[in-house]
mmCIF file of C-alpha atoms in Angstrom:
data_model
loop_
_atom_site.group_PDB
_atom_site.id
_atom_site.type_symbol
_atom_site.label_atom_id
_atom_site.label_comp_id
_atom_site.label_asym_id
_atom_site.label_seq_id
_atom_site.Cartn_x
_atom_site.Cartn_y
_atom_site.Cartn_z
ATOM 1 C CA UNK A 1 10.265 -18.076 -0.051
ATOM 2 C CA UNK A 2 7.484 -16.063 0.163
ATOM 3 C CA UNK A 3 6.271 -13.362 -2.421
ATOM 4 C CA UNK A 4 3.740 -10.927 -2.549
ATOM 5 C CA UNK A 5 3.225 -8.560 -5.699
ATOM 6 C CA UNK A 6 1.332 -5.346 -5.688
ATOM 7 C CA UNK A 7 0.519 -1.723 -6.968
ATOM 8 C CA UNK A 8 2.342 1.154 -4.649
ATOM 9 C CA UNK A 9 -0.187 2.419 -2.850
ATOM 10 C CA UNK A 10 0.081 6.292 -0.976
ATOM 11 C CA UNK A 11 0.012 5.439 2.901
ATOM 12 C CA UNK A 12 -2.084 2.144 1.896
ATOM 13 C CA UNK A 13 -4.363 0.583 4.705
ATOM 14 C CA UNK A 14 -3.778 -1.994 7.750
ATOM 15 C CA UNK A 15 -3.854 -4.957 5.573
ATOM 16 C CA UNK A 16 -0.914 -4.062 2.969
ATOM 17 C CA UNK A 17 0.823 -3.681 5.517
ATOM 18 C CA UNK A 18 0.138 -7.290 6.663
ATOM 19 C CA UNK A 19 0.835 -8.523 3.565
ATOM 20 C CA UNK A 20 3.909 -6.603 3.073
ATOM 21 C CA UNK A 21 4.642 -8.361 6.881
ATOM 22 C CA UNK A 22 3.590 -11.625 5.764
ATOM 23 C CA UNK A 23 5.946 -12.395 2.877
ATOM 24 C CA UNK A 24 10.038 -12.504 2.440
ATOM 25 C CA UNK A 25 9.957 -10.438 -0.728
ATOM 26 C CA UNK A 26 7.038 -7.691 -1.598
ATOM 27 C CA UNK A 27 7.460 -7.003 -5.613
ATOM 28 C CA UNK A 28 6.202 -3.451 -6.316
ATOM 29 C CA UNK A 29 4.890 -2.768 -9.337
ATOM 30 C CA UNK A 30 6.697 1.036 -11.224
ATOM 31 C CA UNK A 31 5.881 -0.395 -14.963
ATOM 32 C CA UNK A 32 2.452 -1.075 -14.805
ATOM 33 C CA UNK A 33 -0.384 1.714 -16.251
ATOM 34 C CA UNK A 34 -1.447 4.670 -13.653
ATOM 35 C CA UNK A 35 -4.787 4.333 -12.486
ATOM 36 C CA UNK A 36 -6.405 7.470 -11.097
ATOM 37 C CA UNK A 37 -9.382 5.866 -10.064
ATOM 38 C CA UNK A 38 -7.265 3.570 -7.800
ATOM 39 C CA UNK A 39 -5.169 4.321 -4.672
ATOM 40 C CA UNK A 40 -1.672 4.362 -6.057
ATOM 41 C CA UNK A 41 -2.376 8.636 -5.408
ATOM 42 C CA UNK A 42 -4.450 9.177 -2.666
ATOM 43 C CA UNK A 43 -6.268 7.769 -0.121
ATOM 44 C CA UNK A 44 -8.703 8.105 2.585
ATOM 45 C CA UNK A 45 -8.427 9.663 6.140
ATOM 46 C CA UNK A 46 -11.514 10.579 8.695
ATOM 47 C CA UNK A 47 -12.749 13.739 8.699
ATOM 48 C CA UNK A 48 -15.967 14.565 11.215
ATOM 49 C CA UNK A 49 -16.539 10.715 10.772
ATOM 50 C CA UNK A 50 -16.740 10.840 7.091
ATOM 51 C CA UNK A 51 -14.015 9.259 4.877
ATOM 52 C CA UNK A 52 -12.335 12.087 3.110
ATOM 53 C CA UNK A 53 -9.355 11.799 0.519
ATOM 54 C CA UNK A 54 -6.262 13.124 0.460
ATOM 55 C CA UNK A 55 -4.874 13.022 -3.080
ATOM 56 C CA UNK A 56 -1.316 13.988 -4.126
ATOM 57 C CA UNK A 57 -1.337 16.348 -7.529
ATOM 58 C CA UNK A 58 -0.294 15.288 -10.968
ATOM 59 C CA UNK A 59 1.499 17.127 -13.452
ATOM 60 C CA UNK A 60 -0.815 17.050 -16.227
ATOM 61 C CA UNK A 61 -0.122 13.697 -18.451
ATOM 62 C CA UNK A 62 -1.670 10.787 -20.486
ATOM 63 C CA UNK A 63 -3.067 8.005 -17.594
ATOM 64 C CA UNK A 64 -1.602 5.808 -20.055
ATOM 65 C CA UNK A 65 2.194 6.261 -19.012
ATOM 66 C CA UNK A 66 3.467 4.045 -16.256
ATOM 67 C CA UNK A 67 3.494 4.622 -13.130
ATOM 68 C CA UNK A 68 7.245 5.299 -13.346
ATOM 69 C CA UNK A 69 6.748 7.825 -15.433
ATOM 70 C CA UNK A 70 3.939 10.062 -13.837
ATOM 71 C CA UNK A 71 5.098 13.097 -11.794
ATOM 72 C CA UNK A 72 3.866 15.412 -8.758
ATOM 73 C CA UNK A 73 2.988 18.827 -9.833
ATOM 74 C CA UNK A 74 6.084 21.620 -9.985
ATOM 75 C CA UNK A 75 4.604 22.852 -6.196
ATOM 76 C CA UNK A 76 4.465 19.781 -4.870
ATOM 77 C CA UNK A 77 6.000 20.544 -2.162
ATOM 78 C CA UNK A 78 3.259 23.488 -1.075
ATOM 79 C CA UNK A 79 0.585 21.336 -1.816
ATOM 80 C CA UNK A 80 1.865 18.391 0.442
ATOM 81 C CA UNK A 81 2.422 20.621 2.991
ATOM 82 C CA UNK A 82 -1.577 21.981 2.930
ATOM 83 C CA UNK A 83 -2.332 17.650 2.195
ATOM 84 C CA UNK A 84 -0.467 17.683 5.923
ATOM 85 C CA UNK A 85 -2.173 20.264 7.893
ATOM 86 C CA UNK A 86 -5.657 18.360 6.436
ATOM 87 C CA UNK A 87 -4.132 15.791 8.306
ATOM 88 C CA UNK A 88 -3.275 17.285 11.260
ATOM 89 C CA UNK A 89 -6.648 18.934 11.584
ATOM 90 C CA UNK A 90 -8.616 15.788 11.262
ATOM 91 C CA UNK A 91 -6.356 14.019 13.644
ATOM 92 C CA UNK A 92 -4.884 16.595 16.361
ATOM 93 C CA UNK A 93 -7.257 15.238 19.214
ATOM 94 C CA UNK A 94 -6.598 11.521 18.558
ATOM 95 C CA UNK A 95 -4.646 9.428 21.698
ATOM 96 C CA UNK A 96 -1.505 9.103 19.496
ATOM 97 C CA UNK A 97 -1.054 12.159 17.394
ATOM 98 C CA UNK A 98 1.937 13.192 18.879
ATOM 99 C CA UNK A 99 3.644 9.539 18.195
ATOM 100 C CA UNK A 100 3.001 10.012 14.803
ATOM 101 C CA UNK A 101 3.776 13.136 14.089
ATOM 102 C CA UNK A 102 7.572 12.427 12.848
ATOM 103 C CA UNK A 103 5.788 9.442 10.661
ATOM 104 C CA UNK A 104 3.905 12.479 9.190
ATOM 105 C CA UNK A 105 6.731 14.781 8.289
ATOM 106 C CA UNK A 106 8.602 12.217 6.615
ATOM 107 C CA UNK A 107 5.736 11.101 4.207
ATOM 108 C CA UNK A 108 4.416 14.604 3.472
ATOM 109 C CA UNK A 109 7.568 16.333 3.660
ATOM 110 C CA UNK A 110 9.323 13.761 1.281
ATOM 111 C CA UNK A 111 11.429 15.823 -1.200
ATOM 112 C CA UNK A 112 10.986 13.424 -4.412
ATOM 113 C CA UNK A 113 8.882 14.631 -7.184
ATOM 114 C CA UNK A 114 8.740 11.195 -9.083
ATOM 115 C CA UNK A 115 5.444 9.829 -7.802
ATOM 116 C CA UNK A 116 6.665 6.170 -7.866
ATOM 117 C CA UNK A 117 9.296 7.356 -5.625
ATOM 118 C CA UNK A 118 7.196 9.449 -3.635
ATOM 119 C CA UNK A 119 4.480 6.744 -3.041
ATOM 120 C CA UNK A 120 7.007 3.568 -2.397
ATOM 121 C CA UNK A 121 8.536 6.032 -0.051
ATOM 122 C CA UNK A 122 5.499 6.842 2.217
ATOM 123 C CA UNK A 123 5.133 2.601 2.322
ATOM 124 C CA UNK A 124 8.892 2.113 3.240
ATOM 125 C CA UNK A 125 8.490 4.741 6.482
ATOM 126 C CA UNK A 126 5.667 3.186 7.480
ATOM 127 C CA UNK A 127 6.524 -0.091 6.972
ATOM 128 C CA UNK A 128 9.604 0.991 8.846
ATOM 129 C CA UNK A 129 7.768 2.700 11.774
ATOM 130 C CA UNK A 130 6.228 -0.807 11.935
ATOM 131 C CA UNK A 131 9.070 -2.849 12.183
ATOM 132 C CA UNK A 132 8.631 -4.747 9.018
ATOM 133 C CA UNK A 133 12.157 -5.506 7.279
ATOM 134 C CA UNK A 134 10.631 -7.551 4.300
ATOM 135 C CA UNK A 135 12.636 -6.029 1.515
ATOM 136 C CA UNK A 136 11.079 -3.999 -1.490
ATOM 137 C CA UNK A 137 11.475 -5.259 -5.330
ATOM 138 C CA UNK A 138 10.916 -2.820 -7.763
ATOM 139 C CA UNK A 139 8.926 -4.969 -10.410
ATOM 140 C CA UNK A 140 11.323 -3.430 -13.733
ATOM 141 C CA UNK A 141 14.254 -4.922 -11.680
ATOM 142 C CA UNK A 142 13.086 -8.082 -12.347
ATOM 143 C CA UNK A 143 13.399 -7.984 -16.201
ATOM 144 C CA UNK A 144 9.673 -9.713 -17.130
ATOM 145 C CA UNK A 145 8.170 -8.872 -20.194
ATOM 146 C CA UNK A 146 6.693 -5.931 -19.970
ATOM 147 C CA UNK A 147 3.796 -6.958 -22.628
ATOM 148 C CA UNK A 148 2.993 -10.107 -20.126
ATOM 149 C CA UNK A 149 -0.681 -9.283 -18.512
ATOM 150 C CA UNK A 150 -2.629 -10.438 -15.866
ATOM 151 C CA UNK A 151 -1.735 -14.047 -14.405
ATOM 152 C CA UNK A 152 0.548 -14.513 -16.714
ATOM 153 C CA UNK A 153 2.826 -11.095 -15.546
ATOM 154 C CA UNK A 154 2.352 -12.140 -11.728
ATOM 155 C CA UNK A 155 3.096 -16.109 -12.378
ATOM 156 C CA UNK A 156 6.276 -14.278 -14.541
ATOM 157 C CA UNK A 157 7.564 -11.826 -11.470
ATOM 158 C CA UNK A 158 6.655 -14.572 -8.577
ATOM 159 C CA UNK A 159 9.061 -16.527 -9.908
ATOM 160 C CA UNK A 160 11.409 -14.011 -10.888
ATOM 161 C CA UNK A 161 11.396 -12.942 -7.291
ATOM 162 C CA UNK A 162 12.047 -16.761 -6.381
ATOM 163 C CA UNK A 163 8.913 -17.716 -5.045
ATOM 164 C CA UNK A 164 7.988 -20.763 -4.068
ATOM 165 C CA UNK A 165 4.403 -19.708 -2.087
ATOM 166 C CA UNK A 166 3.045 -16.540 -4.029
ATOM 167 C CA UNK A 167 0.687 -14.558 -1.302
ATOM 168 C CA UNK A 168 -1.942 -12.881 -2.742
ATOM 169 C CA UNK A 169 -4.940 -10.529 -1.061
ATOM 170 C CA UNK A 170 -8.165 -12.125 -0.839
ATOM 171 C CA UNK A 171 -9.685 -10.347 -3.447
ATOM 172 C CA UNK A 172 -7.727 -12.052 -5.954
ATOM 173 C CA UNK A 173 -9.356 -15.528 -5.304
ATOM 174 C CA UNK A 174 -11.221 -15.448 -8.343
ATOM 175 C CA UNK A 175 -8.211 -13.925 -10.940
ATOM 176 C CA UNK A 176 -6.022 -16.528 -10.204
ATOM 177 C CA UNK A 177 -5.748 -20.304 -10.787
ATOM 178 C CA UNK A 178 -3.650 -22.710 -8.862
ATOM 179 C CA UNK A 179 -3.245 -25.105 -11.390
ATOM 180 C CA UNK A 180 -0.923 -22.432 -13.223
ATOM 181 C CA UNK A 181 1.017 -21.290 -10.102
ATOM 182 C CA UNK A 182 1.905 -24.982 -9.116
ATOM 183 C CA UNK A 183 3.112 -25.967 -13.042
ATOM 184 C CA UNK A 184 5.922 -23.192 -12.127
ATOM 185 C CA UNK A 185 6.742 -24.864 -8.775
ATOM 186 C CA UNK A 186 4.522 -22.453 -6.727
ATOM 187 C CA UNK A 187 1.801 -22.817 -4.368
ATOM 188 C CA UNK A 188 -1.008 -19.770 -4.327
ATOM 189 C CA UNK A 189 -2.242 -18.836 -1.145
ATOM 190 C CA UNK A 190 -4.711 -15.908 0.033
ATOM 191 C CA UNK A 191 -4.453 -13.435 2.903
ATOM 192 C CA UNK A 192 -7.607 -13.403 4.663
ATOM 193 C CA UNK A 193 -6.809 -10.772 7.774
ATOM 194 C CA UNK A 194 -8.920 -10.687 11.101
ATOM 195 C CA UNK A 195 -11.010 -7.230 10.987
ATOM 196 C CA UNK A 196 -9.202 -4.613 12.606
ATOM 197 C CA UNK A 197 -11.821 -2.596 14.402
ATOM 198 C CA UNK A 198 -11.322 0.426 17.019
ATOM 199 C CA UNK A 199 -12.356 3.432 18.425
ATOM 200 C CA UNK A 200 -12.476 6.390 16.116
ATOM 201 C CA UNK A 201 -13.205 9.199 18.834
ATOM 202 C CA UNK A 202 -17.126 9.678 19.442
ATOM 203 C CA UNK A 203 -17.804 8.729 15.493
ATOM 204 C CA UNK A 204 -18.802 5.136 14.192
ATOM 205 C CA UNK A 205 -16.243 2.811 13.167
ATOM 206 C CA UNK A 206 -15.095 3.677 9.091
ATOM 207 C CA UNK A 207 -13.311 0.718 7.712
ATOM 208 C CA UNK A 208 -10.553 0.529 4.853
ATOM 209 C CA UNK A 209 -9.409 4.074 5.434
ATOM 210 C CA UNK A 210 -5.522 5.157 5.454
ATOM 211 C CA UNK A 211 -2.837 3.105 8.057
ATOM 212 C CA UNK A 212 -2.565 6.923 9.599
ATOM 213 C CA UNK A 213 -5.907 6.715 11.020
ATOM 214 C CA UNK A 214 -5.309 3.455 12.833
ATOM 215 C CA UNK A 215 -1.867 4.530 14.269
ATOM 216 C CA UNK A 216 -3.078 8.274 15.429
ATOM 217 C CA UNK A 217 -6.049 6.366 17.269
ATOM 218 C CA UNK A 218 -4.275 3.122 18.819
ATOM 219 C CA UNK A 219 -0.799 2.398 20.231
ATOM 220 C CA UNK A 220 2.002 1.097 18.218
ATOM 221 C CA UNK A 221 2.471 -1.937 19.753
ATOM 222 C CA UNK A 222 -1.463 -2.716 19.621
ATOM 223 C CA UNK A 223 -1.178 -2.095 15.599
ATOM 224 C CA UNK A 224 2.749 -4.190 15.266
ATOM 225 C CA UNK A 225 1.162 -7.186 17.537
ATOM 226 C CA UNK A 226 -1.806 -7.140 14.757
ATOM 227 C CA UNK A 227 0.178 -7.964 12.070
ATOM 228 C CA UNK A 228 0.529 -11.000 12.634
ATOM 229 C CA UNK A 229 -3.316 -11.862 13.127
ATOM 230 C CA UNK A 230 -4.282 -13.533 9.560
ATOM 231 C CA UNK A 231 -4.545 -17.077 8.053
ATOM 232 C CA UNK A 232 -3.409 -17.971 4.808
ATOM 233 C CA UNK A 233 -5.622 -19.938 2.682
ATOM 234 C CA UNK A 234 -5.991 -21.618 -0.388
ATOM 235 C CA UNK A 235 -8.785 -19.747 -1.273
ATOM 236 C CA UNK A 236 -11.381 -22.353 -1.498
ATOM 237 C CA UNK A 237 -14.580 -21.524 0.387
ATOM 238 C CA UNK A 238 -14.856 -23.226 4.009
#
């Protein structure tokens, strides 16, 4: 049993979506603290070959409250709407607009003003326009302590979830130690993902951005056949 746990990202890039692909269960965090400098909000589309954010708006509240408990503003549902014809605009010309269109409507158009909601949503759709079935765990489902941080909460939920190889991002190789994760009958292992690189129209490549700027400019079986291209590791340098 494989388990991944991370913060619900708004239409998060290619390789969430590999780790969300890569696991059996994908635990996703509602009680931990909002972050508006993070990605659980917005995210990052190309516009005249310059990243550019889209950013769904907050009802005005303290960045201390869960994630759970955070909101989209009363006219959410105008402001989406504008958030889609950004989209659109950047991406009209792109081979595979058309494909993706649908994908498009049901984020944007989602009619769920909880922002947890609103965000897991966008992941399930694409996830689902993917063909990933690995199931969602909300993290408060799992009844952790909520006063748990850091290794400690993700050794706690892992095994919770009933892991016995907990898949972490490579960017977590120095947060977490194995030592901990095998006294709790767990191995730790790291996604490190091949780059996806491809062509963005007549601009330079941009990394990292959105999963809606690799679908609109690639086929979906091109972007599905990718998933699979990654090597778990232990993390130790090679």
């Amino acid at each position: 049993m494989r388990v991944a746990v991370m913060q619900p990202y708004f239409v998060p890039y290619f390789g969430y979506f590999q780790l969300l692909h890569a696991v059996d269960r994908f635990v996703i965090y509602d009680d931990v603290q909002f972050t508006r400098s993070g990605w659980i909000h917005r995210n990052r589309i190309a516009v005249g070959g310059a990243p550019s954010w889209i950013t769904l708006a907050l009802r005005r509240d303290s960045d201390t409250l869960p994630v759970r408990e955070r909101a989209l503003t009363e006219d959410f549902r105008a402001r989406n709407a504008k958030l889609l014809r950004r989209v659109e605009g950047a991406y009209r010309s792109a081979p595979f607009f058309e494909e993706v269109r649908p994908l498009l409507d049901a984020v944007f158009g989602h009619d769920e003003p909880g922002l947890f909601a609103f965000v897991r949503h966008s992941v399930e759709v694409v996830a689902a326009h993917l063909g990933i079935e690995t199931p969602l765990v909300t993290s408060s489902t799992l009844g952790v302590d909520p006063d748990l941080r850091g290794q400690d909460r993700v050794l706690a939920m892992a095994e919770a979830a009933g892991a016995r190889t907990y898949v972490n991002p490579p960017g977590g190789v120095s947060l977490y130690d194995a030592k901990a994760f095998r006294a709790r009958g767990m191995d730790l292992r790291f996604l490190q993902p091949a780059a996806l690189v491809y062509a963005q129209g007549a601009h330079d490549f941009l990394p990292s951005l959105s999963i809606l700027d690799a679908l609109v400019h690639n086929p979906l079986d091109r972007i599905r056949a990718r998933l699979d291209d990654y090597a778990l590791t232990d993390g130790a340098p090679r």
